[in-house]
Structure formats: C-alpha cells, structure tokens
mmCIF file of C-alpha atoms and ligand atoms in Angstrom:
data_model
loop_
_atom_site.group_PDB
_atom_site.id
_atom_site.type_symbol
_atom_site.label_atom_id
_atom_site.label_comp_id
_atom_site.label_asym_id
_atom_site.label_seq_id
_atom_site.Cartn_x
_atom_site.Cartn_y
_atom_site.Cartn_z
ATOM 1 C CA UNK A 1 25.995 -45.477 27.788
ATOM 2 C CA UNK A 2 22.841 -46.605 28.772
ATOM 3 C CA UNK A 3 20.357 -45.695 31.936
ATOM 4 C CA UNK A 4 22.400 -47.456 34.341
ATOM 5 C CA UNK A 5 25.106 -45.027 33.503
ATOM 6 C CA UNK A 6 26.826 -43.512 37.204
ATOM 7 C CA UNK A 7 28.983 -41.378 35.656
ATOM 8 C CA UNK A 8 28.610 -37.257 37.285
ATOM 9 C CA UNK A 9 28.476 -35.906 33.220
ATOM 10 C CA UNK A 10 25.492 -38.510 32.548
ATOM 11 C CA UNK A 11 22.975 -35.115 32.310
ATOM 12 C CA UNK A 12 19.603 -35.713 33.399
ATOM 13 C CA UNK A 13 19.065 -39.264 31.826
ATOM 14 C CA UNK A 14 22.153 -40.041 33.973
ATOM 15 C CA UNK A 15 21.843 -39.666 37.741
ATOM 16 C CA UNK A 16 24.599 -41.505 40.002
ATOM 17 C CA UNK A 17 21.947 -43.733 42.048
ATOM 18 C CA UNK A 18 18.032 -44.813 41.467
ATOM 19 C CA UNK A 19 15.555 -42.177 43.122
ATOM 20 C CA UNK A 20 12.405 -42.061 43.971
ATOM 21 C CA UNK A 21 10.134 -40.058 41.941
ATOM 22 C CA UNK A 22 9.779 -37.033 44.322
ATOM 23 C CA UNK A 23 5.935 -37.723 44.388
ATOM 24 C CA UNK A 24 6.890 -41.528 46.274
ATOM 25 C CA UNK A 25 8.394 -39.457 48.846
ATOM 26 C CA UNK A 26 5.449 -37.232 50.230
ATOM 27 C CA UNK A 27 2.902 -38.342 52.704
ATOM 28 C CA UNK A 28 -0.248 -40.376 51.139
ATOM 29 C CA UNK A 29 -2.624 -37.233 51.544
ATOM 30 C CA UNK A 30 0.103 -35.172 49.569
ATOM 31 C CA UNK A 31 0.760 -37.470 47.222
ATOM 32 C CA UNK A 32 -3.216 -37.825 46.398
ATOM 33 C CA UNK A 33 -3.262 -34.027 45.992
ATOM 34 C CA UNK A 34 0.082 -33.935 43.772
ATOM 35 C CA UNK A 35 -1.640 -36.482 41.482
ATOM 36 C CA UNK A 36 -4.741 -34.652 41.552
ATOM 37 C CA UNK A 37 -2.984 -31.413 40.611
ATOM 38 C CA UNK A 38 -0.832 -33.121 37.604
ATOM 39 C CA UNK A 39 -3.930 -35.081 35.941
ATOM 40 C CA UNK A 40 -5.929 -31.204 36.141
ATOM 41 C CA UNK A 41 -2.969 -29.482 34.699
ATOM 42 C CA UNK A 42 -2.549 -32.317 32.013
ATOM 43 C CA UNK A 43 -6.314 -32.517 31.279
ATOM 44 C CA UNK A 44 -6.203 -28.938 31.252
ATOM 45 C CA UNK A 45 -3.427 -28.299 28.449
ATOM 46 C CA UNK A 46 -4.502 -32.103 26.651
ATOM 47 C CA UNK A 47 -8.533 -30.712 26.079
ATOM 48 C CA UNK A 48 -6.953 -26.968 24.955
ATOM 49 C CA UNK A 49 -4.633 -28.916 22.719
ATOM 50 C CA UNK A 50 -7.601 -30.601 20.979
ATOM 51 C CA UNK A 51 -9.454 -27.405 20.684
ATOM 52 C CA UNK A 52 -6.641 -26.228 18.683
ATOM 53 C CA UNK A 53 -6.472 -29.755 16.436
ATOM 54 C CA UNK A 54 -10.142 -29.353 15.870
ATOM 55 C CA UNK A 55 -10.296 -25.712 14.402
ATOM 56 C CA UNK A 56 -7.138 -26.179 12.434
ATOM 57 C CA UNK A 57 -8.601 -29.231 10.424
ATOM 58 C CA UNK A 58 -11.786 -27.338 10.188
ATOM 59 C CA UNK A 59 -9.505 -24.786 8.376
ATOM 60 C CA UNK A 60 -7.434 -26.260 6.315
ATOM 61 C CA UNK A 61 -10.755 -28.092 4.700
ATOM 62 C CA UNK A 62 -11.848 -24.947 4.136
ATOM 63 C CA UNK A 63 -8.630 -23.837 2.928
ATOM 64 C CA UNK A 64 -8.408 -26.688 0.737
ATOM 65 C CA UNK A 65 -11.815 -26.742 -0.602
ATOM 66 C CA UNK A 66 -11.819 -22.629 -1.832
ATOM 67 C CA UNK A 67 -8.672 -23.824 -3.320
ATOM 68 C CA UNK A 68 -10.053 -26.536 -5.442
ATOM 69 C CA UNK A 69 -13.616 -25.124 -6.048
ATOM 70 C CA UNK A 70 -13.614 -21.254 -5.546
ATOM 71 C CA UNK A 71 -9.587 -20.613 -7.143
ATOM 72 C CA UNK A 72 -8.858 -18.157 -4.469
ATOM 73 C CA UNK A 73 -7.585 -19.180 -0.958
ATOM 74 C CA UNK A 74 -8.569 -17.185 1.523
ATOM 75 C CA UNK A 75 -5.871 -18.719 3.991
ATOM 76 C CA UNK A 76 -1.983 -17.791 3.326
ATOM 77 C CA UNK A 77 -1.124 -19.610 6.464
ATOM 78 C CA UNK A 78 -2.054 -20.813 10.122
ATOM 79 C CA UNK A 79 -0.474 -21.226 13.244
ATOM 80 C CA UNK A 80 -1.210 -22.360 16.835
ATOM 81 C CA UNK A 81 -0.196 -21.794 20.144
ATOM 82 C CA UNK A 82 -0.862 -23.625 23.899
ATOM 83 C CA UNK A 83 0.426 -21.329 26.656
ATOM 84 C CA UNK A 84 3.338 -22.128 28.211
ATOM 85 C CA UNK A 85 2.244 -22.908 32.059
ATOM 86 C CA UNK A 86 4.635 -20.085 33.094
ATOM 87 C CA UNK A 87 2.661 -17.672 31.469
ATOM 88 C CA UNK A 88 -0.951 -18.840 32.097
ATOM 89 C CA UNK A 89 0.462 -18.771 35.969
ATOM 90 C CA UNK A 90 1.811 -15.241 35.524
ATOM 91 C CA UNK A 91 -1.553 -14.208 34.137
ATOM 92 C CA UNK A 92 -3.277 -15.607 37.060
ATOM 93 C CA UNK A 93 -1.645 -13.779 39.483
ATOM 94 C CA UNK A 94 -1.636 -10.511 37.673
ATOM 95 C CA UNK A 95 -5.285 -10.996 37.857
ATOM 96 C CA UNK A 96 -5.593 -12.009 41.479
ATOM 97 C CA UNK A 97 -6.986 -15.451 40.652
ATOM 98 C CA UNK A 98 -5.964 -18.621 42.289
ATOM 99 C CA UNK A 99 -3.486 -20.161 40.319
ATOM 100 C CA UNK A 100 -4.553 -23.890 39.394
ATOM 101 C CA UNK A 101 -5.907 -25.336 36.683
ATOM 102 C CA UNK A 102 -9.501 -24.824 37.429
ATOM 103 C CA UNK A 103 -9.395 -21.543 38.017
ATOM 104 C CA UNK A 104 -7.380 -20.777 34.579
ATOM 105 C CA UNK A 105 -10.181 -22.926 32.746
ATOM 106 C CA UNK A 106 -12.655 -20.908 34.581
ATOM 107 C CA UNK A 107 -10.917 -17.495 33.324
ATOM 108 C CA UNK A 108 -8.701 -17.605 30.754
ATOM 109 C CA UNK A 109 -9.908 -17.739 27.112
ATOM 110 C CA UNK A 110 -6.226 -17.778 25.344
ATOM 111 C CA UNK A 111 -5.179 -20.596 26.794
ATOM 112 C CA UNK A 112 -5.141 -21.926 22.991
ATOM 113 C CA UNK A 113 -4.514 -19.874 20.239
ATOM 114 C CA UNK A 114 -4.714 -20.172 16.944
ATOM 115 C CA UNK A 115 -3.423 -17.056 14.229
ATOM 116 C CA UNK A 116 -4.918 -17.352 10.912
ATOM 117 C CA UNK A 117 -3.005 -15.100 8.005
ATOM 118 C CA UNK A 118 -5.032 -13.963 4.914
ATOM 119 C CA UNK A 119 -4.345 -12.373 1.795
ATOM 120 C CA UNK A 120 -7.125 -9.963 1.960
ATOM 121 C CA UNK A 121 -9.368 -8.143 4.334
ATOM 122 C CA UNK A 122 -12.304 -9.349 3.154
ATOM 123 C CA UNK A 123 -10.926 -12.975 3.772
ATOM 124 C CA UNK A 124 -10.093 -11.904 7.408
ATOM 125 C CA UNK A 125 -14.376 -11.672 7.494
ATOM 126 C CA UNK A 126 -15.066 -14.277 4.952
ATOM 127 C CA UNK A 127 -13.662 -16.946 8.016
ATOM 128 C CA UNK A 128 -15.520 -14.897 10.482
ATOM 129 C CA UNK A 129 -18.700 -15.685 8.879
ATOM 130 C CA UNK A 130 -18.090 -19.328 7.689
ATOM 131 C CA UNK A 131 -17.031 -19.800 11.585
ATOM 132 C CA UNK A 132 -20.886 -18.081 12.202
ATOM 133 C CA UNK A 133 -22.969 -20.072 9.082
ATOM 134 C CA UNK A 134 -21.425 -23.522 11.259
ATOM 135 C CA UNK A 135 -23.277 -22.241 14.493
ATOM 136 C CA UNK A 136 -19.401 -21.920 16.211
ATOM 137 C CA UNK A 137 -20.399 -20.233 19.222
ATOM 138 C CA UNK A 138 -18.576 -16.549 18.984
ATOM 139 C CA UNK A 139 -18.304 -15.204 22.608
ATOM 140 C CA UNK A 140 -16.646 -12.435 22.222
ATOM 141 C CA UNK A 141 -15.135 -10.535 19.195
ATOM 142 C CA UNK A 142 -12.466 -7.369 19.108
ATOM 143 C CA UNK A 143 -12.609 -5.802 15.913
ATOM 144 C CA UNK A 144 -8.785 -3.868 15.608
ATOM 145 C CA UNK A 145 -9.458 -3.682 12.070
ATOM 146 C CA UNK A 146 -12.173 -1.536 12.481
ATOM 147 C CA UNK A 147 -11.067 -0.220 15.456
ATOM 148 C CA UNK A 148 -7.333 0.081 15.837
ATOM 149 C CA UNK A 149 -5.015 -0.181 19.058
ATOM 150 C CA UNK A 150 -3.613 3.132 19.610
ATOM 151 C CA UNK A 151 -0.299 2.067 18.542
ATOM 152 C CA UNK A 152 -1.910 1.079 15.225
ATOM 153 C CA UNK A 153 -1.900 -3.091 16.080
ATOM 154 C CA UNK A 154 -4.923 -4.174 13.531
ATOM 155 C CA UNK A 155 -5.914 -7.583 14.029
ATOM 156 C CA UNK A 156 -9.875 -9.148 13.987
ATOM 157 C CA UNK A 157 -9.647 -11.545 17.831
ATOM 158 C CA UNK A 158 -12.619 -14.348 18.480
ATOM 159 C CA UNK A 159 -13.009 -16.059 21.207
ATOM 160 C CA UNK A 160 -15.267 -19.290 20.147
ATOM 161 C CA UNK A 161 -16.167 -22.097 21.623
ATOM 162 C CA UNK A 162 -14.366 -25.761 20.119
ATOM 163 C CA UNK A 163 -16.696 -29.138 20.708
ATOM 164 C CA UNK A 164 -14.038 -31.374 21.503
ATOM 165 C CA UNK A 165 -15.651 -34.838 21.686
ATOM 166 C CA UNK A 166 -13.289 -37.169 24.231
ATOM 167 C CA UNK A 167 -14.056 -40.693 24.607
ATOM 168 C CA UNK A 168 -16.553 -40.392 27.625
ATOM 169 C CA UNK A 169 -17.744 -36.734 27.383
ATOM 170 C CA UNK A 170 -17.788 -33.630 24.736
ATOM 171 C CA UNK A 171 -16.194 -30.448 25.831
ATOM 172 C CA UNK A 172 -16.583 -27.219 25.174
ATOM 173 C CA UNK A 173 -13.142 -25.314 24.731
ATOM 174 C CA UNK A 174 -12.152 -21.466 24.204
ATOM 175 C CA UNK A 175 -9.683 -20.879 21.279
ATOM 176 C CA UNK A 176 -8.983 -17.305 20.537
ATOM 177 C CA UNK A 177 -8.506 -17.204 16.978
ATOM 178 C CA UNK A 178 -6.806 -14.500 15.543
ATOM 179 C CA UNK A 179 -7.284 -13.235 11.683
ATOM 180 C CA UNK A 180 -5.300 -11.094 9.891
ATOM 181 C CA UNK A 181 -3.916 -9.772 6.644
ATOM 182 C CA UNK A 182 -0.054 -10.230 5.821
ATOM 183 C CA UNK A 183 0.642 -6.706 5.846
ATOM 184 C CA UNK A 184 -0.629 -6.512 9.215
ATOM 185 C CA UNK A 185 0.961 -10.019 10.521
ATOM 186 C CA UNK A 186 4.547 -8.379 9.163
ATOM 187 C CA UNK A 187 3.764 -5.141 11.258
ATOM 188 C CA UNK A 188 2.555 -7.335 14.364
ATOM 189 C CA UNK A 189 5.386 -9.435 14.035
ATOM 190 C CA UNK A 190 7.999 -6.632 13.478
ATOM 191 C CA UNK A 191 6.761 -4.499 16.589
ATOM 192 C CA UNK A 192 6.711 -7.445 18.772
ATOM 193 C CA UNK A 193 10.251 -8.211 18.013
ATOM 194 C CA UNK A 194 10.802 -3.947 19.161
ATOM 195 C CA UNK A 195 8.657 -4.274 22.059
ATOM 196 C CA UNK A 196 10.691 -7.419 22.498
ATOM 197 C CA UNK A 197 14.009 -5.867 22.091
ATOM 198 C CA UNK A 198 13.364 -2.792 24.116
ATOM 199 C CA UNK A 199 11.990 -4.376 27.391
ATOM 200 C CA UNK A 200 8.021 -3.635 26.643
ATOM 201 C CA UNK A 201 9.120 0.157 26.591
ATOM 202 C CA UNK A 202 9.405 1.976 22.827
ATOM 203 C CA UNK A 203 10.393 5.079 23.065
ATOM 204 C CA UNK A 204 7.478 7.881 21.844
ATOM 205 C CA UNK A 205 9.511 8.850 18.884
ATOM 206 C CA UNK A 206 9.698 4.994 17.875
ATOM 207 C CA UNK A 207 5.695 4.693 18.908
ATOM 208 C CA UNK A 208 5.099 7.210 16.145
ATOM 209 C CA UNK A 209 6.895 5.841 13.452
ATOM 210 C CA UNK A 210 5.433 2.049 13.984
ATOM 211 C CA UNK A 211 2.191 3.785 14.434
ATOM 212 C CA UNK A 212 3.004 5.646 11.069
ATOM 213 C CA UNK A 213 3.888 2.087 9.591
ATOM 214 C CA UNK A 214 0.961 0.577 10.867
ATOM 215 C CA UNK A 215 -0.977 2.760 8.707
ATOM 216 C CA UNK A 216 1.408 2.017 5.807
ATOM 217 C CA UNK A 217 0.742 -1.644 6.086
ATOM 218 C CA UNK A 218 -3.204 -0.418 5.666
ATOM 219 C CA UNK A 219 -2.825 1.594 3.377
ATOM 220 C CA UNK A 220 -1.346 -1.144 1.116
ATOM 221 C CA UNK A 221 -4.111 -3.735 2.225
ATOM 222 C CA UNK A 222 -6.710 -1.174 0.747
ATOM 223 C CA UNK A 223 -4.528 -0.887 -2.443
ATOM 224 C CA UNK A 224 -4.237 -5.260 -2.465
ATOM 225 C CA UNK A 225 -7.802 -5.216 -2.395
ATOM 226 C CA UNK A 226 -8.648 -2.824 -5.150
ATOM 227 C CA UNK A 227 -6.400 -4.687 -7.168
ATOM 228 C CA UNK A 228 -8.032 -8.145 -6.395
ATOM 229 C CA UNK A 229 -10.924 -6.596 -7.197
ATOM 230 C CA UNK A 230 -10.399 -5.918 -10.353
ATOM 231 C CA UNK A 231 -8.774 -8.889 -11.142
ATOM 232 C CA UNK A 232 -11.405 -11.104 -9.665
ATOM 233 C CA UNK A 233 -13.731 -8.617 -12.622
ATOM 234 C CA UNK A 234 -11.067 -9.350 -15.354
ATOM 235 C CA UNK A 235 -11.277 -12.712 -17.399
ATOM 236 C CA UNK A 236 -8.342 -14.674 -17.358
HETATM 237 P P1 0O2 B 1 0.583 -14.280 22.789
HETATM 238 O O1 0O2 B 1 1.654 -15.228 23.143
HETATM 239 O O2 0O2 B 1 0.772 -13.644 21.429
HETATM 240 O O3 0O2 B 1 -0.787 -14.857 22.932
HETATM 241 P P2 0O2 B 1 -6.073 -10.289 27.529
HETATM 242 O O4 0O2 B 1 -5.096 -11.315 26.979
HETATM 243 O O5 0O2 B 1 -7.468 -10.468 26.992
HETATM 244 O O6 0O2 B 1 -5.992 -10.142 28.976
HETATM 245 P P3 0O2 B 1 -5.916 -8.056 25.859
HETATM 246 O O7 0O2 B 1 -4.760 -7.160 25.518
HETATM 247 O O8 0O2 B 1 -7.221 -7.418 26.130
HETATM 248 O O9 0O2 B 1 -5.474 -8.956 27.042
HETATM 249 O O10 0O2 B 1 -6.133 -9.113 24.717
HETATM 250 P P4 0O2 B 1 -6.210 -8.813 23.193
HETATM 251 O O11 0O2 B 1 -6.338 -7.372 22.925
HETATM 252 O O12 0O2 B 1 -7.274 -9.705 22.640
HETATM 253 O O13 0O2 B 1 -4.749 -9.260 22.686
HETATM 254 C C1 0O2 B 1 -4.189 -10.475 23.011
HETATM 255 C C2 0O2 B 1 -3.201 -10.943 21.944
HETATM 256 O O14 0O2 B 1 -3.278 -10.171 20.746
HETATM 257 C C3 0O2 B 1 -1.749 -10.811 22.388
HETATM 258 O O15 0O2 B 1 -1.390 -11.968 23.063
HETATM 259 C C4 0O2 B 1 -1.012 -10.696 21.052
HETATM 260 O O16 0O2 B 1 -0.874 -11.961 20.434
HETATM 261 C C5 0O2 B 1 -1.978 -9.888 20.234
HETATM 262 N N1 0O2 B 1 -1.763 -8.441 20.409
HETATM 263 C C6 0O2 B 1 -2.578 -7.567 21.033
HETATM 264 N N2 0O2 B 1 -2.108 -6.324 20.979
HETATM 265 C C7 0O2 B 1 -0.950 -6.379 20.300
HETATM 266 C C8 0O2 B 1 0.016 -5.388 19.911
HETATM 267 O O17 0O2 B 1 -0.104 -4.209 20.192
HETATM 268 N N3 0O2 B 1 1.096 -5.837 19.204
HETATM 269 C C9 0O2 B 1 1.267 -7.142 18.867
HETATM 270 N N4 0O2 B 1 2.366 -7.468 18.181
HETATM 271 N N5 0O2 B 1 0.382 -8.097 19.235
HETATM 272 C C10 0O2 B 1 -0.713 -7.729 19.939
HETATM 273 P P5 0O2 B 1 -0.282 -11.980 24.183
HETATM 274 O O18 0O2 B 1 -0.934 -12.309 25.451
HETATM 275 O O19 0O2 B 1 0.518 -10.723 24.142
HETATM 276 O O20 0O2 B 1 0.691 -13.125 23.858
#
C-alpha cells in the first residue's frame, strides 16, 4: 500500500483524496503569521534542544575523564528532557503570560532539562563547582539538599546559561540541571509515581510516611558517604 492508497482504514498516511496543507488554505496575511508562528516554535524547541546536547557532552567528558584519571565517577547516570508544548502552554497560562514562543523564551527557564544522578553528595557539588571553575553562568540555584521541600523532596536545581553556537549567531540558552544522589532520585521517582497515582493529592497520613522515607533515603546517603570515605582512606 503505498501513499496513493484511498482506502477509509489507510490511517493518517492514508487519506481518500490529496489536500491541501491547511496552511495553503488561509488568507496570505494568515498564512505569513502561521509560518511565522511554526519557525518561532521550532527555533524555540531546536536552540533548547542544543542546550541540552551541549551540557550532556560536557558531562559525559567529564564523566569519562574522572573515570579514566581520578577512578571514581562522580556520574551514575544522566537524562534530559524538552517540554512537551502542552505543558510549556499550560505553564504560560497559569502564569498569565501570553502564550507564544517568545514569551516562553522570555520566562521559562525549564524549558530544557537535564537530571544528573550521582553516587554521592559530595559529587552532587563536585559538578556544581566544575560547572562554576568553566565560568557556566549559574543564574539561579535551589539548594533542597540543604534545604528540604516540606514533603522531604531533596534535590540541588541550577538554572545556567548553555552557549549554543548556530551557524550565524551564538545563543545563550537556560537548562535547569538537576543533581542528585540515587537514594534521593529513587524517593523522587517513587513519590512522583504516588502523586501521579493519586491525582496530585496524597493523603496526610501518606505525606508523613514519604516524608519519613525521604529522611530514610538521607539517612543512608550520610551512611554511603562515610563509607566512601573510608574507602577512598583505605589502600586497595
Ligand atoms: P518535570 O517534567 O519533572 O520538569 P517552577 O517550575 O520554577 O515554576 P518550582 O516548583 O519552583 O516551579 O520549581 P522547582 O522547585 O525548581 O522544581 C521543578 C522541578 O523539580 C519539577 O519539575 C520536578 O522535576 C522537580 N521537583 C520539585 N519538587 C518536587 C517534588 O516534590 N517531588 C518530585 N518528585 N519532584 C519535584 P516539574 O515541572 O514538576 O516537571
């Protein structure tokens, strides 16, 4: 079955007749502004999407080179994110802000994302300072580690600034980058699959046992630590 297929079950690669792409069918001063609109929103997720490439290779050199040269890793694993449209529209509106792609460049810093998992705390603010010695501009920092959510979420959030250099122009792009240990990835992870679950409500009893876990998954980080301590004092 190829493109020419006409029959009704052909899906969305299938349609009965040729159409015109919806934007051939509005008037020329609409269609300028439709094309406008697409090319902002594509720039806009394309440039976030290189913000994200860029920090993750600076990463996994790093990641590679402590490997090689320093035999500890201080990254278990990375992951990114690009908001979905959907939700960078949603937080638009909650916020009152016109919803179009300048305006989310203009206010929203988690457009990209990118989660970085360490074994230890003090790997959480070894990256935080390598991202400092390589004059990556920090604009703003939330320390949960230090500072806990009151439902015990412990996480260290940057927002830096990413040079992206394009082909004409260098850009400057927001990636919030969040570090954290695995004990407190499995506890973000778990309660976000609850939250999930329960419709963004937990009830109070449940609130006090994840807040009670929370400070498990500390608790164990502290005792990790002390261990690597030693170890790291203890020839091999
Ligand atoms: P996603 O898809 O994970 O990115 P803001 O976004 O700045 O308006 P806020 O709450 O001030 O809102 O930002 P903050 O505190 O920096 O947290 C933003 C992100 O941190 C969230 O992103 C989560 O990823 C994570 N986070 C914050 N608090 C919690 C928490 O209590 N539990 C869990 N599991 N994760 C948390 P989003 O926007 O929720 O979605």
């Amino acid at each position: 079955m190829g493109p020419r297929d006409r029959s009704p079950r052909g899906g969305s690669r299938g349609w009965p007749y040729p159409q015109r792409s919806a934007i051939e069918q509005l008037s020329d001063m609409d269609r300028e502004d439709a094309l406008a609109f697409m090319r902002r929103t594509n720039d806009l997720l394309m440039v976030h999407k290189f913000g994200v490439d860029e920090l993750m290779t600076k990463l996994r050199i790093w990641s590679e080179e402590f490997d090689s040269t320093h035999e500890h890793d201080p990254i278990e694993h990375i992951s990114s994110r690009i908001k979905s449209l959907e939700a960078i529209a949603a937080k638009l509106a909650r916020r009152g802000l016109p919803i179009d792609p300048v305006s989310a460049r203009e206010h929203l810093t988690d457009i990209a994302g990118v989660r970085v998992v360490c074994p230890f705390i003090s790997d959480v603010y070894l990256l935080r300072d390598l991202i400092r010695q390589h004059q990556i501009e920090i604009v703003q920092t939330k320390d949960y580690i230090a500072a806990p959510k009151p439902n015990g979420y412990r996480s260290l959030h940057l927002i830096i600034k990413v040079q992206v250099h394009l082909s004409d122009r260098t850009e400057l792009v927001a990636v919030e980058l969040q570090l954290r240990t695995i004990a407190m990835d499995f506890w973000a992870a778990v309660e976000h699959e609850l939250l999930y679950k329960s419709g963004g409500e937990v009830p109070e009893s449940f609130a006090a046992e994840l807040k009670a876990a929370a400070e498990a998954a500390a608790g164990l980080d502290t005792q990790m630590s002390s261990l690597h301590e030693r170890s790291e004092g203890t020839p091999g």
